[in-house]
Each structure stands twice: as structure tokens, then as C-alpha cells.
Coordinates of N, CA and C and ligand atoms in Angstrom, one line a residue:
X1 N 5.7 -34.5 7.1 CA 4.8 -33.5 7.6 C 3.9 -33.0 6.4
X2 N 2.6 -32.9 6.7 CA 1.7 -32.6 5.6 C 1.3 -31.1 5.7
X3 N 1.7 -30.3 4.8 CA 1.5 -28.9 4.8 C 0.0 -28.6 4.7
X4 N -0.8 -29.5 4.1 CA -2.2 -29.2 3.9 C -3.0 -29.1 5.2
X5 N -2.3 -29.5 6.3 CA -3.0 -29.5 7.6 C -2.9 -28.1 8.2
X6 N -2.2 -27.2 7.6 CA -2.1 -25.8 8.2 C -2.0 -24.7 7.1
X7 N -2.2 -23.5 7.6 CA -2.2 -22.4 6.7 C -0.9 -21.7 6.6
X8 N -0.5 -21.4 5.3 CA 0.8 -20.6 5.1 C 0.4 -19.2 5.4
X9 N 1.3 -18.5 6.1 CA 1.1 -17.1 6.4 C 2.4 -16.3 6.1
X10 N 2.3 -15.3 5.2 CA 3.4 -14.4 5.0 C 3.1 -13.1 5.7
X11 N 3.9 -12.7 6.7 CA 3.7 -11.5 7.5 C 4.8 -10.5 7.3
X12 N 4.5 -9.3 7.1 CA 5.5 -8.3 7.1 C 5.6 -7.6 8.4
X13 N 6.8 -7.4 8.8 CA 7.1 -6.6 10.1 C 7.8 -5.3 9.6
X14 N 7.0 -4.2 9.6 CA 7.5 -3.0 9.1 C 8.5 -2.3 10.1
X15 N 8.5 -2.8 11.4 CA 9.4 -2.2 12.4 C 9.1 -0.7 12.5
X16 N 10.1 0.1 12.8 CA 9.8 1.6 12.9 C 10.0 2.3 11.6
X17 N 9.2 1.9 10.7 CA 9.2 2.5 9.3 C 7.8 2.9 8.9
X18 N 7.8 4.0 8.2 CA 6.6 4.5 7.5 C 5.7 5.4 8.4
X19 N 5.5 6.6 7.9 CA 4.5 7.5 8.4 C 3.1 7.0 8.0
X20 N 2.0 7.5 8.6 CA 0.7 7.1 8.1 C 0.5 7.3 6.6
X21 N 0.9 8.4 6.1 CA 0.7 8.7 4.6 C 1.5 7.7 3.8
X22 N 2.7 7.3 4.3 CA 3.5 6.3 3.6 C 2.9 4.9 3.7
X23 N 2.3 4.7 4.9 CA 1.7 3.4 5.1 C 0.6 3.2 4.1
X24 N -0.2 4.2 3.9 CA -1.3 4.1 3.0 C -0.8 3.8 1.6
X25 N 0.3 4.5 1.2 CA 0.9 4.3 -0.1 C 1.4 2.8 -0.3
X26 N 2.0 2.3 0.8 CA 2.6 1.0 0.7 C 1.5 -0.1 0.7
X27 N 0.5 0.0 1.5 CA -0.7 -0.9 1.4 C -1.3 -0.9 0.1
X28 N -1.5 0.3 -0.5 CA -2.2 0.4 -1.8 C -1.3 -0.2 -2.9
X29 N 0.0 -0.1 -2.7 CA 0.9 -0.8 -3.7 C 0.9 -2.3 -3.6
X30 N 0.8 -2.8 -2.3 CA 0.9 -4.2 -2.1 C -0.4 -4.9 -2.5
X31 N -1.5 -4.2 -2.3 CA -2.9 -4.8 -2.5 C -3.1 -5.5 -3.8
X32 N -2.9 -4.9 -5.0 CA -3.1 -5.6 -6.2 C -2.2 -6.7 -6.5
X33 N -1.0 -6.6 -5.9 CA 0.1 -7.6 -6.2 C -0.2 -8.9 -5.4
X34 N -1.0 -8.9 -4.4 CA -1.2 -10.1 -3.6 C -2.6 -10.5 -3.6
X35 N -3.4 -9.9 -4.4 CA -4.9 -10.2 -4.3 C -5.3 -11.6 -4.6
X36 N -4.4 -12.3 -5.4 CA -4.7 -13.8 -5.6 C -3.9 -14.7 -4.8
X37 N -3.4 -14.2 -3.7 CA -2.6 -15.0 -2.8 C -3.2 -16.3 -2.4
X38 N -2.4 -17.3 -2.3 CA -2.9 -18.6 -1.9 C -2.5 -18.9 -0.4
X39 N -2.3 -17.8 0.3 CA -1.8 -17.9 1.7 C -2.4 -16.7 2.4
X40 N -2.2 -16.7 3.8 CA -2.6 -15.5 4.6 C -1.5 -14.4 4.3
X41 N -2.0 -13.2 4.2 CA -1.1 -12.0 4.0 C -1.3 -11.0 5.1
X42 N -0.3 -10.7 5.8 CA -0.4 -9.8 7.0 C 0.6 -8.8 7.0
X43 N 0.3 -7.5 7.3 CA 1.3 -6.5 7.5 C 1.2 -6.0 8.9
X44 N 2.3 -6.1 9.7 CA 2.4 -5.6 11.0 C 3.1 -4.3 11.0
X45 N 2.4 -3.3 11.5 CA 2.8 -1.9 11.3 C 2.9 -1.1 12.6
X46 N 3.6 0.0 12.6 CA 3.7 0.8 13.8 C 2.4 1.2 14.3
X47 N 2.2 1.5 15.6 CA 0.9 1.8 16.2 C 0.3 3.0 15.4
X48 N 1.1 4.0 15.1 CA 0.5 5.2 14.6 C -0.1 5.0 13.1
X49 N 0.4 3.9 12.5 CA -0.1 3.6 11.2 C -1.3 2.6 11.1
X50 N -1.7 2.1 12.3 CA -2.7 1.1 12.3 C -4.0 1.5 11.7
X51 N -4.6 2.6 12.0 CA -5.9 3.0 11.5 C -5.8 3.2 10.0
X52 N -4.8 3.9 9.6 CA -4.6 4.1 8.1 C -4.5 2.8 7.4
X53 N -3.7 1.9 8.0 CA -3.5 0.6 7.3 C -4.7 -0.2 7.3
X54 N -5.5 -0.2 8.4 CA -6.8 -0.9 8.4 C -7.7 -0.3 7.3
X55 N -7.8 1.0 7.2 CA -8.7 1.6 6.2 C -8.2 1.3 4.8
X56 N -6.9 1.3 4.6 CA -6.3 1.0 3.2 C -6.5 -0.4 2.8
X57 N -6.5 -1.3 3.8 CA -6.6 -2.8 3.5 C -8.1 -3.2 3.5
X58 N -9.0 -2.4 4.0 CA -10.4 -2.8 4.1 C -10.9 -3.4 2.7
X59 N -11.5 -4.6 2.8 CA -12.1 -5.2 1.6 C -11.1 -6.0 0.8
X60 N -9.8 -6.0 1.3 CA -8.8 -6.8 0.6 C -8.5 -8.0 1.4
X61 N -7.5 -8.8 0.9 CA -7.1 -10.0 1.6 C -5.9 -9.7 2.5
X62 N -5.6 -8.5 2.7 CA -4.5 -8.1 3.6 C -5.0 -7.9 5.0
X63 N -4.4 -8.6 6.0 CA -4.7 -8.4 7.4 C -3.7 -7.4 8.0
X64 N -4.1 -6.7 9.0 CA -3.2 -5.7 9.6 C -3.0 -6.1 11.1
X65 N -1.7 -6.0 11.5 CA -1.3 -6.4 12.9 C -0.4 -5.3 13.5
X66 N -0.3 -5.4 14.8 CA 0.6 -4.6 15.6 C 1.9 -5.3 15.8
X67 N 2.9 -4.6 16.4 CA 4.2 -5.1 16.6 C 4.5 -5.5 18.0
X68 N 3.6 -5.2 18.9 CA 3.8 -5.5 20.3 C 2.5 -5.1 21.1
X69 N 2.4 -5.6 22.3 CA 1.3 -5.1 23.2 C 1.7 -5.3 24.6
X70 N 1.1 -4.5 25.5 CA 1.4 -4.7 26.9 C 0.5 -5.8 27.5
X71 N 0.9 -6.2 28.7 CA 0.1 -7.3 29.3 C -1.0 -6.8 30.2
X72 N -1.0 -5.5 30.6 CA -2.2 -5.0 31.3 C -3.2 -4.4 30.4
X73 N -4.4 -4.3 30.8 CA -5.4 -3.7 30.0 C -5.3 -2.2 29.9
X74 N -4.9 -1.6 31.1 CA -4.7 -0.1 31.1 C -3.9 0.2 32.4
X75 N -3.5 1.4 32.5 CA -2.8 1.8 33.8 C -1.6 2.6 33.5
X76 N -0.7 2.7 34.6 CA 0.4 3.6 34.5 C 1.6 3.0 33.8
X77 N 1.5 2.9 32.5 CA 2.6 2.3 31.7 C 2.9 3.2 30.5
X78 N 3.5 4.3 30.9 CA 3.7 5.4 29.9 C 4.3 4.8 28.6
X79 N 3.7 5.1 27.5 CA 4.3 4.7 26.2 C 3.8 3.4 25.7
X80 N 3.1 2.7 26.5 CA 2.7 1.3 26.2 C 1.2 1.3 25.6
X81 N 0.9 0.2 24.9 CA -0.4 0.0 24.3 C -0.9 -1.3 24.7
X82 N -2.2 -1.4 25.1 CA -2.7 -2.7 25.5 C -3.4 -3.5 24.3
X83 N -3.6 -4.8 24.6 CA -4.2 -5.6 23.6 C -5.7 -5.1 23.4
X84 N -6.3 -4.7 24.5 CA -7.7 -4.2 24.4 C -7.8 -3.0 23.5
X85 N -6.8 -2.1 23.6 CA -6.7 -0.9 22.8 C -6.7 -1.3 21.3
X86 N -5.8 -2.3 21.0 CA -5.7 -2.8 19.6 C -7.0 -3.4 19.1
X87 N -7.6 -4.3 19.9 CA -8.8 -4.9 19.4 C -10.0 -3.9 19.3
X88 N -9.9 -2.9 20.1 CA -11.0 -1.9 20.0 C -11.0 -1.1 18.7
X89 N -9.8 -1.1 18.0 CA -9.8 -0.5 16.7 C -9.9 -1.6 15.6
X90 N -10.0 -2.8 15.9 CA -10.2 -3.8 14.9 C -8.9 -4.6 14.5
X91 N -7.9 -4.4 15.3 CA -6.6 -5.1 15.0 C -6.7 -6.5 15.7
X92 N -6.5 -7.5 14.9 CA -6.6 -8.9 15.4 C -5.3 -9.6 15.5
X93 N -4.2 -9.0 15.0 CA -2.9 -9.7 15.0 C -1.9 -8.9 15.8
X94 N -1.0 -9.6 16.4 CA 0.1 -8.9 17.1 C 1.4 -9.8 17.1
X95 N 2.5 -9.1 16.9 CA 3.8 -9.8 17.1 C 4.2 -9.7 18.5
X96 N 4.6 -10.8 19.1 CA 5.1 -10.8 20.5 C 6.5 -11.4 20.6
X97 N 7.4 -10.8 21.3 CA 8.7 -11.4 21.6 C 9.7 -11.2 20.5
X98 N 9.5 -10.2 19.6 CA 10.5 -10.0 18.5 C 11.9 -9.8 19.2
X99 N 12.9 -10.3 18.5 CA 14.2 -10.2 19.1 C 14.7 -8.8 19.4
X100 N 14.1 -7.8 18.5 CA 14.5 -6.4 18.8 C 13.9 -5.9 20.1
X101 N 12.7 -6.4 20.4 CA 12.1 -6.1 21.7 C 12.9 -6.8 22.9
X102 N 13.3 -8.0 22.6 CA 14.0 -8.7 23.7 C 15.4 -8.0 23.9
X103 N 16.1 -7.7 22.8 CA 17.5 -7.2 22.8 C 17.5 -5.7 23.3
X104 N 16.7 -4.9 22.7 CA 16.8 -3.4 23.0 C 15.8 -2.9 24.0
X105 N 14.8 -3.6 24.3 CA 13.7 -3.1 25.2 C 13.4 -4.0 26.4
X106 N 14.3 -4.9 26.7 CA 14.3 -5.6 27.9 C 13.2 -6.7 28.0
X107 N 12.6 -7.1 26.9 CA 11.6 -8.2 27.0 C 12.4 -9.5 27.4
X108 N 11.7 -10.2 28.3 CA 12.3 -11.5 28.7 C 11.3 -12.6 28.4
X109 N 11.7 -13.9 28.6 CA 10.7 -15.0 28.3 C 9.5 -14.8 29.2
X110 N 9.7 -14.2 30.4 CA 8.5 -14.0 31.3 C 7.6 -12.9 30.8
X111 N 8.2 -11.8 30.4 CA 7.3 -10.7 29.9 C 6.7 -11.1 28.5
X112 N 7.4 -11.9 27.8 CA 6.8 -12.4 26.5 C 5.6 -13.2 26.8
X113 N 5.7 -14.1 27.8 CA 4.6 -15.0 28.2 C 3.4 -14.1 28.7
X114 N 3.7 -13.1 29.4 CA 2.6 -12.2 29.9 C 1.9 -11.5 28.8
X115 N 2.7 -10.9 27.8 CA 2.1 -10.2 26.7 C 1.3 -11.2 25.8
X116 N 1.8 -12.4 25.7 CA 1.1 -13.4 24.9 C -0.2 -13.7 25.5
X117 N -0.2 -13.9 26.9 CA -1.4 -14.2 27.6 C -2.5 -13.1 27.4
X118 N -2.0 -11.9 27.5 CA -2.9 -10.7 27.4 C -3.5 -10.7 26.0
X119 N -2.7 -10.9 25.0 CA -3.2 -10.8 23.6 C -4.2 -11.9 23.3
X120 N -3.9 -13.1 23.8 CA -4.9 -14.2 23.6 C -6.2 -14.0 24.4
X121 N -6.0 -13.4 25.6 CA -7.3 -13.1 26.4 C -8.1 -12.1 25.6
X122 N -7.5 -11.2 24.9 CA -8.2 -10.2 24.2 C -8.8 -10.7 22.8
X123 N -8.5 -12.0 22.5 CA -9.1 -12.6 21.3 C -8.2 -12.4 20.1
X124 N -6.9 -12.0 20.3 CA -6.0 -11.7 19.2 C -5.3 -13.0 18.8
X125 N -4.8 -13.0 17.6 CA -3.9 -14.0 17.1 C -2.4 -13.5 17.2
X126 N -1.6 -14.3 17.8 CA -0.2 -13.9 18.1 C 0.8 -14.5 17.2
X127 N 1.7 -13.7 16.8 CA 3.0 -14.3 16.1 C 4.0 -14.2 17.2
X128 N 4.4 -15.4 17.8 CA 5.4 -15.5 18.8 C 6.7 -15.7 18.2
X129 N 7.7 -14.8 18.5 CA 9.0 -14.9 17.9 C 10.0 -15.6 18.9
X130 N 10.7 -16.6 18.4 CA 11.7 -17.2 19.1 C 13.0 -17.3 18.3
X131 N 14.1 -17.5 18.9 CA 15.3 -17.6 18.1 C 16.6 -17.4 18.9
X132 N 17.7 -18.0 18.4 CA 18.9 -17.9 19.2 C 19.9 -16.8 18.7
X133 N 20.7 -16.4 19.6 CA 21.8 -15.5 19.2 C 22.9 -16.3 18.5
X134 N 23.8 -15.6 17.8 CA 24.9 -16.3 17.0 C 25.7 -17.1 18.0
X135 N 26.1 -16.5 19.2 CA 27.0 -17.2 20.1 C 26.3 -18.5 20.6
X136 N 25.0 -18.4 20.7 CA 24.3 -19.6 21.2 C 24.3 -20.7 20.1
X137 N 24.1 -20.3 18.9 CA 24.3 -21.3 17.8 C 25.7 -21.9 17.8
X138 N 26.7 -21.0 17.9 CA 28.0 -21.5 17.9 C 28.4 -22.4 19.1
X139 N 27.7 -22.2 20.2 CA 27.9 -23.0 21.4 C 27.1 -24.3 21.4
X140 N 26.3 -24.5 20.3 CA 25.5 -25.7 20.1 C 24.3 -25.8 21.0
X141 N 23.7 -24.6 21.4 CA 22.6 -24.7 22.3 C 21.3 -24.1 21.7
X142 N 21.3 -24.1 20.3 CA 20.1 -23.6 19.6 C 18.8 -24.3 20.1
X143 N 18.9 -25.6 20.1 CA 17.7 -26.4 20.4 C 17.2 -26.1 21.8
X144 N 18.1 -26.0 22.8 CA 17.7 -25.7 24.2 C 17.1 -24.3 24.3
X145 N 17.7 -23.3 23.6 CA 17.2 -21.9 23.7 C 15.8 -21.8 23.1
X146 N 15.7 -22.3 21.9 CA 14.4 -22.2 21.2 C 13.3 -23.0 21.9
X147 N 13.7 -24.2 22.4 CA 12.7 -25.0 23.1 C 12.2 -24.3 24.4
X148 N 13.2 -23.7 25.1 CA 12.7 -23.1 26.4 C 12.0 -21.8 26.1
X149 N 12.3 -21.0 25.1 CA 11.6 -19.8 24.8 C 10.1 -20.2 24.4
X150 N 10.0 -21.3 23.6 CA 8.7 -21.7 23.2 C 7.9 -22.2 24.4
X151 N 8.5 -23.1 25.2 CA 7.7 -23.7 26.3 C 7.3 -22.6 27.3
X152 N 8.2 -21.6 27.6 CA 7.8 -20.6 28.6 C 6.7 -19.7 28.0
X153 N 6.8 -19.3 26.7 CA 5.7 -18.5 26.1 C 4.4 -19.2 26.1
X154 N 4.4 -20.5 25.9 CA 3.2 -21.3 25.8 C 2.6 -21.6 27.2
X155 N 3.3 -21.3 28.3 CA 2.8 -21.6 29.6 C 1.4 -21.0 29.8
X156 N 0.4 -21.7 30.2 CA -0.9 -21.2 30.4 C -1.7 -21.0 29.2
X157 N -1.2 -21.4 28.0 CA -2.0 -21.3 26.8 C -2.7 -22.6 26.6
X158 N -4.0 -22.5 26.5 CA -4.9 -23.7 26.4 C -4.8 -24.3 25.0
X159 N -5.0 -25.6 24.9 CA -5.0 -26.2 23.5 C -6.0 -25.5 22.6
X160 N -7.1 -25.1 23.2 CA -8.2 -24.5 22.4 C -7.8 -23.1 21.8
X161 N -6.7 -22.6 22.3 CA -6.3 -21.2 21.9 C -5.2 -21.3 20.8
X162 N -4.7 -22.6 20.6 CA -3.5 -22.7 19.7 C -3.8 -22.3 18.3
X163 N -5.0 -22.3 17.8 CA -5.3 -21.9 16.5 C -5.1 -20.4 16.3
X164 N -4.9 -19.7 17.4 CA -4.6 -18.3 17.4 C -3.1 -18.0 17.7
X165 N -2.3 -19.0 17.6 CA -0.8 -18.9 17.8 C -0.1 -19.3 16.6
X166 N 0.8 -18.4 16.1 CA 1.7 -18.7 15.0 C 3.1 -18.5 15.7
X167 N 4.0 -19.4 15.4 CA 5.3 -19.3 15.9 C 6.3 -18.9 14.8
X168 N 7.1 -17.9 15.0 CA 8.1 -17.5 14.0 C 9.5 -17.8 14.5
X169 N 10.2 -18.7 13.8 CA 11.6 -19.0 14.2 C 12.5 -17.9 13.5
X170 N 13.1 -17.1 14.3 CA 13.9 -16.0 13.8 C 15.3 -16.0 14.5
X171 N 16.2 -16.7 13.8 CA 17.6 -16.7 14.4 C 18.1 -15.2 14.4
X172 N 18.5 -14.7 15.6 CA 18.8 -13.3 15.7 C 19.9 -12.9 14.8
X173 N 20.8 -13.8 14.5 CA 21.9 -13.5 13.6 C 21.5 -13.3 12.1
X174 N 20.3 -13.7 11.8 CA 19.8 -13.5 10.5 C 18.9 -12.4 10.3
X175 N 18.5 -11.7 11.3 CA 17.6 -10.6 11.2 C 18.2 -9.3 10.8
X176 N 17.8 -8.8 9.6 CA 18.3 -7.5 9.2 C 19.8 -7.5 8.8
X177 N 20.4 -8.7 8.7 CA 21.8 -8.8 8.5 C 22.1 -9.2 7.0
X178 N 21.1 -9.7 6.3 CA 21.4 -10.2 5.0 C 21.9 -11.6 5.0
X179 N 22.1 -12.1 6.2 CA 22.7 -13.5 6.4 C 21.5 -14.4 6.7
X180 N 21.0 -15.1 5.7 CA 19.9 -16.0 5.9 C 20.3 -17.3 6.5
X181 N 19.5 -18.0 7.3 CA 19.7 -19.4 7.6 C 19.6 -20.2 6.3
X182 N 20.3 -21.3 6.3 CA 20.1 -22.1 5.1 C 18.7 -22.8 5.3
X183 N 18.2 -23.3 4.1 CA 16.9 -23.9 4.2 C 16.9 -25.1 5.2
X184 N 18.0 -25.8 5.2 CA 18.1 -26.9 6.2 C 18.1 -26.5 7.6
X185 N 18.8 -25.4 7.9 CA 18.8 -24.9 9.3 C 17.4 -24.4 9.7
X186 N 16.8 -23.7 8.8 CA 15.4 -23.2 9.0 C 14.4 -24.3 9.2
X187 N 14.5 -25.3 8.3 CA 13.6 -26.4 8.4 C 13.8 -27.2 9.7
X188 N 15.1 -27.4 10.1 CA 15.4 -28.2 11.3 C 14.8 -27.6 12.5
X189 N 15.0 -26.2 12.7 CA 14.6 -25.6 13.9 C 13.0 -25.5 13.9
X190 N 12.4 -25.2 12.7 CA 11.0 -25.2 12.7 C 10.4 -26.5 13.1
X191 N 11.1 -27.6 12.6 CA 10.7 -29.0 13.0 C 10.8 -29.2 14.4
X192 N 11.9 -28.7 15.0 CA 12.1 -28.8 16.5 C 11.0 -28.1 17.2
X193 N 10.6 -26.9 16.8 CA 9.5 -26.2 17.5 C 8.2 -27.0 17.4
X194 N 8.0 -27.6 16.2 CA 6.8 -28.4 16.1 C 6.8 -29.6 17.0
X195 N 8.0 -30.2 17.2 CA 8.1 -31.3 18.2 C 7.8 -30.9 19.6
X196 N 8.3 -29.6 19.9 CA 8.0 -29.1 21.3 C 6.5 -28.9 21.5
X197 N 5.8 -28.4 20.4 CA 4.4 -28.2 20.5 C 3.7 -29.6 20.6
X198 N 4.2 -30.5 19.9 CA 3.6 -31.9 20.0 C 3.8 -32.5 21.4
X199 N 4.9 -32.2 22.0 CA 5.2 -32.7 23.3 C 4.2 -32.1 24.3
X200 N 3.8 -30.9 24.1 CA 2.9 -30.2 25.0 C 1.4 -30.4 24.7
X201 N 1.1 -30.5 23.4 CA -0.3 -30.5 23.1 C -0.8 -31.7 22.2
X202 N 0.2 -32.5 21.8 CA -0.2 -33.7 20.9 C 0.0 -33.4 19.5
X203 N 0.0 -34.5 18.7 CA 0.4 -34.4 17.3 C -0.6 -33.6 16.4
X204 N -1.9 -33.8 16.7 CA -2.9 -33.1 15.9 C -2.7 -31.6 15.9
X205 N -2.5 -31.1 17.2 CA -2.3 -29.6 17.3 C -1.0 -29.2 16.7
X206 N 0.0 -30.0 16.9 CA 1.4 -29.6 16.3 C 1.3 -29.6 14.8
X207 N 0.6 -30.6 14.2 CA 0.5 -30.6 12.7 C -0.3 -29.4 12.2
X208 N -1.2 -28.9 13.0 CA -2.0 -27.8 12.5 C -1.4 -26.4 12.7
X209 N -0.3 -26.4 13.4 CA 0.3 -25.0 13.8 C 1.1 -24.4 12.6
X210 N 0.9 -23.2 12.4 CA 1.7 -22.5 11.4 C 3.0 -22.0 12.0
X211 N 4.1 -22.5 11.4 CA 5.4 -22.1 12.0 C 6.2 -21.4 10.8
X212 N 6.6 -20.2 11.1 CA 7.2 -19.4 10.1 C 8.7 -19.3 10.3
X213 N 9.5 -19.0 9.2 CA 10.9 -18.7 9.4 C 11.0 -17.2 9.1
X214 N 11.8 -16.5 9.8 CA 12.1 -15.1 9.6 C 13.6 -14.8 9.8
X215 N 14.1 -13.9 8.9 CA 15.6 -13.6 9.0 C 16.1 -13.4 7.6
X216 N 16.1 -12.2 7.1 CA 16.6 -11.9 5.8 C 15.9 -12.7 4.7
X217 N 14.7 -13.1 4.8 CA 14.0 -13.8 3.7 C 13.7 -12.7 2.7
X218 N 13.9 -13.1 1.4 CA 13.7 -12.1 0.3 C 13.1 -12.8 -0.9
X219 N 12.9 -12.0 -1.9 CA 12.3 -12.6 -3.2 C 13.1 -13.7 -3.7
X220 N 14.4 -13.7 -3.5 CA 15.3 -14.7 -4.1 C 15.4 -16.0 -3.3
X221 N 15.4 -15.9 -2.0 CA 15.6 -17.1 -1.2 C 14.3 -17.7 -0.7
X222 N 13.2 -17.0 -0.9 CA 11.9 -17.4 -0.2 C 11.5 -18.8 -0.6
X223 N 11.5 -19.1 -1.9 CA 11.0 -20.4 -2.4 C 11.7 -21.6 -1.8
X224 N 13.0 -21.5 -1.6 CA 13.8 -22.6 -1.1 C 13.4 -22.8 0.4
X225 N 13.3 -21.7 1.1 CA 13.0 -21.7 2.5 C 11.6 -22.3 2.8
X226 N 10.7 -21.8 1.9 CA 9.2 -22.1 2.1 C 8.9 -23.5 1.6
X227 N 9.9 -24.1 0.9 CA 9.7 -25.5 0.4 C 10.0 -26.5 1.5
X228 N 10.6 -26.0 2.6 CA 10.9 -26.9 3.7 C 9.6 -27.4 4.3
X229 N 9.5 -28.7 4.6 CA 8.2 -29.3 5.1 C 7.7 -28.6 6.4
X230 N 8.6 -28.1 7.2 CA 8.0 -27.5 8.5 C 8.0 -26.0 8.5
X231 N 8.3 -25.4 7.3 CA 8.3 -23.9 7.2 C 7.0 -23.5 6.5
X232 N 6.1 -22.9 7.3 CA 4.7 -22.6 6.8 C 4.5 -21.2 6.4
X233 N 5.6 -20.5 6.3 CA 5.4 -19.0 6.0 C 6.6 -18.3 6.4
X234 N 6.5 -17.0 6.4 CA 7.7 -16.1 6.7 C 7.3 -14.9 7.5
X235 N 8.2 -14.4 8.3 CA 8.0 -13.1 8.9 C 9.1 -12.3 8.3
X236 N 8.7 -11.3 7.6 CA 9.6 -10.6 6.7 C 9.8 -9.1 7.2
X237 N 11.0 -8.7 7.4 CA 11.3 -7.3 7.8 C 11.6 -6.5 6.5
X238 N 12.8 -6.3 6.2 CA 13.2 -5.4 5.1 C 12.4 -5.6 3.8
X239 N 12.3 -6.8 3.4 CA 11.6 -7.0 2.1 C 10.1 -6.7 2.1
X240 N 9.5 -6.6 3.3 CA 8.1 -6.3 3.4 C 7.8 -4.8 3.1
X241 N 8.9 -4.0 3.0 CA 8.7 -2.6 2.7 C 8.8 -2.4 1.1
X242 N 9.1 -3.5 0.4 CA 9.2 -3.4 -1.0 C 8.1 -4.2 -1.7
X243 N 7.1 -3.5 -2.2 CA 5.9 -4.2 -2.7 C 6.2 -5.4 -3.6
X244 N 7.1 -5.2 -4.6 CA 7.3 -6.3 -5.5 C 8.0 -7.5 -4.9
X245 N 8.9 -7.2 -4.0 CA 9.6 -8.3 -3.3 C 8.7 -9.0 -2.3
X246 N 7.9 -8.3 -1.6 CA 7.0 -8.9 -0.7 C 6.0 -9.8 -1.5
X247 N 5.5 -9.3 -2.6 CA 4.6 -10.1 -3.4 C 5.2 -11.4 -3.9
X248 N 6.5 -11.3 -4.3 CA 7.2 -12.5 -4.7 C 7.3 -13.5 -3.6
X249 N 7.5 -13.1 -2.4 CA 7.5 -14.0 -1.3 C 6.2 -14.6 -1.1
X250 N 5.1 -13.8 -1.2 CA 3.7 -14.3 -1.0 C 3.5 -15.4 -2.1
X251 N 4.0 -15.2 -3.3 CA 3.8 -16.2 -4.4 C 4.5 -17.5 -4.1
X252 N 5.6 -17.4 -3.4 CA 6.4 -18.6 -3.1 C 5.9 -19.4 -2.0
X253 N 4.9 -18.9 -1.2 CA 4.3 -19.6 -0.1 C 3.7 -20.9 -0.6
X254 N 3.9 -22.0 0.1 CA 3.3 -23.2 -0.3 C 2.2 -23.5 0.7
X255 N 1.0 -23.6 0.1 CA -0.2 -23.8 0.9 C -0.8 -25.1 0.5
X256 N -0.6 -26.1 1.3 CA -1.2 -27.4 1.1 C -0.7 -28.2 0.0
Ligands
PEP301 C1 12.1 -9.4 11.2 O1 12.1 -8.2 11.5 O2 11.3 -10.1 11.8 C2 12.9 -9.8 10.1 C3 12.9 -11.1 9.8 O3 13.7 -8.8 9.5 P1 14.5 -9.0 8.1 O4 13.6 -9.8 7.2 O5 14.8 -7.7 7.7 O6 15.7 -9.9 8.5

């Protein structure tokens, strides 16, 4: 696999952390540390932090994204935010299908597909998260689970939209647990996802797709994970809240 065919992207997922004032501080701290990055740098932040983060990142190489969006443009969906609302404020990126949304908030492969469709319709770039639970890995069905999550989410996605889709392989057992997949495990499943994309859209599109690994990636293990031929970046939770660690991961990204 030739990494020069695609862009490495390191994305932070801040989850439910940081007030707007803290968000400004964190973006300001990250900015100088990643200014010479040889890869895409993205911070996905809580809704209430979006405007502050956009303002703080303006003129820098840091992009700002949201952590979810609803599939309708507007309506009686108390507590939800639409893709149109996000783009109206200049937010171009959104995480869809994070395992915490699937596990704690009832997201299913079907609602993930609907959210994805809405985000793409609004012109956004999506980080689609897929990944197996520990029991599924132990039962030997990782490939089936990840393939079907990927296929269902991509239903109705046109080949012309794929340059706005990033897929993040995030084994659920590795998220926030400090237990990282080995580089071989990460590389193997990212390669499998690329072969699923190839089966649906052909080799050229698959070779061009950015596929990230996520799950306890940190300053120490990033280089080994990112050296895998099919791992084109990372989705980073805990370490994205620590400027120096996040910057180390950005430095480890292999672009081309
Ligand atoms: C995540 O939230 O997507 C994630 C990978 O978290 P962590 O890096 O903390 O495991």
C-alpha cells in the first residue's frame, strides 16, 4: 500500500471535556506545537466549544470538528444538533458512530448511516467510527463486525463523496482503557476496512481513503501504530487533551 496516495490525519476527540474558556486555552497551547505538521490536524470538540475553538484556530493549520450530528435538518429532536447547524457556523468535520454514542446513547448501524448521509449532504467531512467489542474479538468475529458496520454506513454514499469520508478503526476494548491494539492488530483491521472499500468502490478509491486507528494511542505508541502501511492517522481521545502528547502524535504521522 502506498501511503503517498492519501492524507494522514490526526484528529482529537475531546469527548465531554473542556468549557469554552478551557477550549480556547487548549487550542492556543496546541497551535504552536503543530504549526509545521506534515499531516491534517483536527480537534473535535463539544458543541458549546465550537465557536470558541473555531475563533482560536482561525488562521492556523488546525481544523475544528463536532462529535456527532442528527440526521434531520431541524425539528422536534430535543437536545440534538443538525449538520446544517454545524455548517452554518463554519464547522466542516464531524465524528459519526463513535462507540460511546453506540454504547451509551443507542446509536445503531442504521442511525449511523442516517447521520452520515445527513453530514455528507450538508457538505461535511465525516470521521466514521467502526470497531468490535472485546467479546466479539474473542469470538473471532472482528472482521464480520467491522465489515458490516463499514458496509452499512457507506450505503447510499456515492463514490464522488468518498474524499469526504475518513474511517476510524476503534476497537471498543482499546478506547479509554490504556489497552492499545498491537500495531499488527491495528494494521490488519485497517487493511480489512480498505479491502471492504475496494470491494464497494474499486482500488483507486480504496487506496485514496484515509483510515485511522483509535484506541489509547499516545505519544509513546503512536509511531509504531502509524508506521503500519494501512494506518493513515489516529483518532485520539485522552492524549488529545495534553498538548505536548498530541503534538508528539502529530509528529509521528507518516504522510507519503
Ligand atoms: C476515542 O475517543 O476515540 C479514543 C480513541 O479515546 P482514547 O484515545 O482515550 O482511547
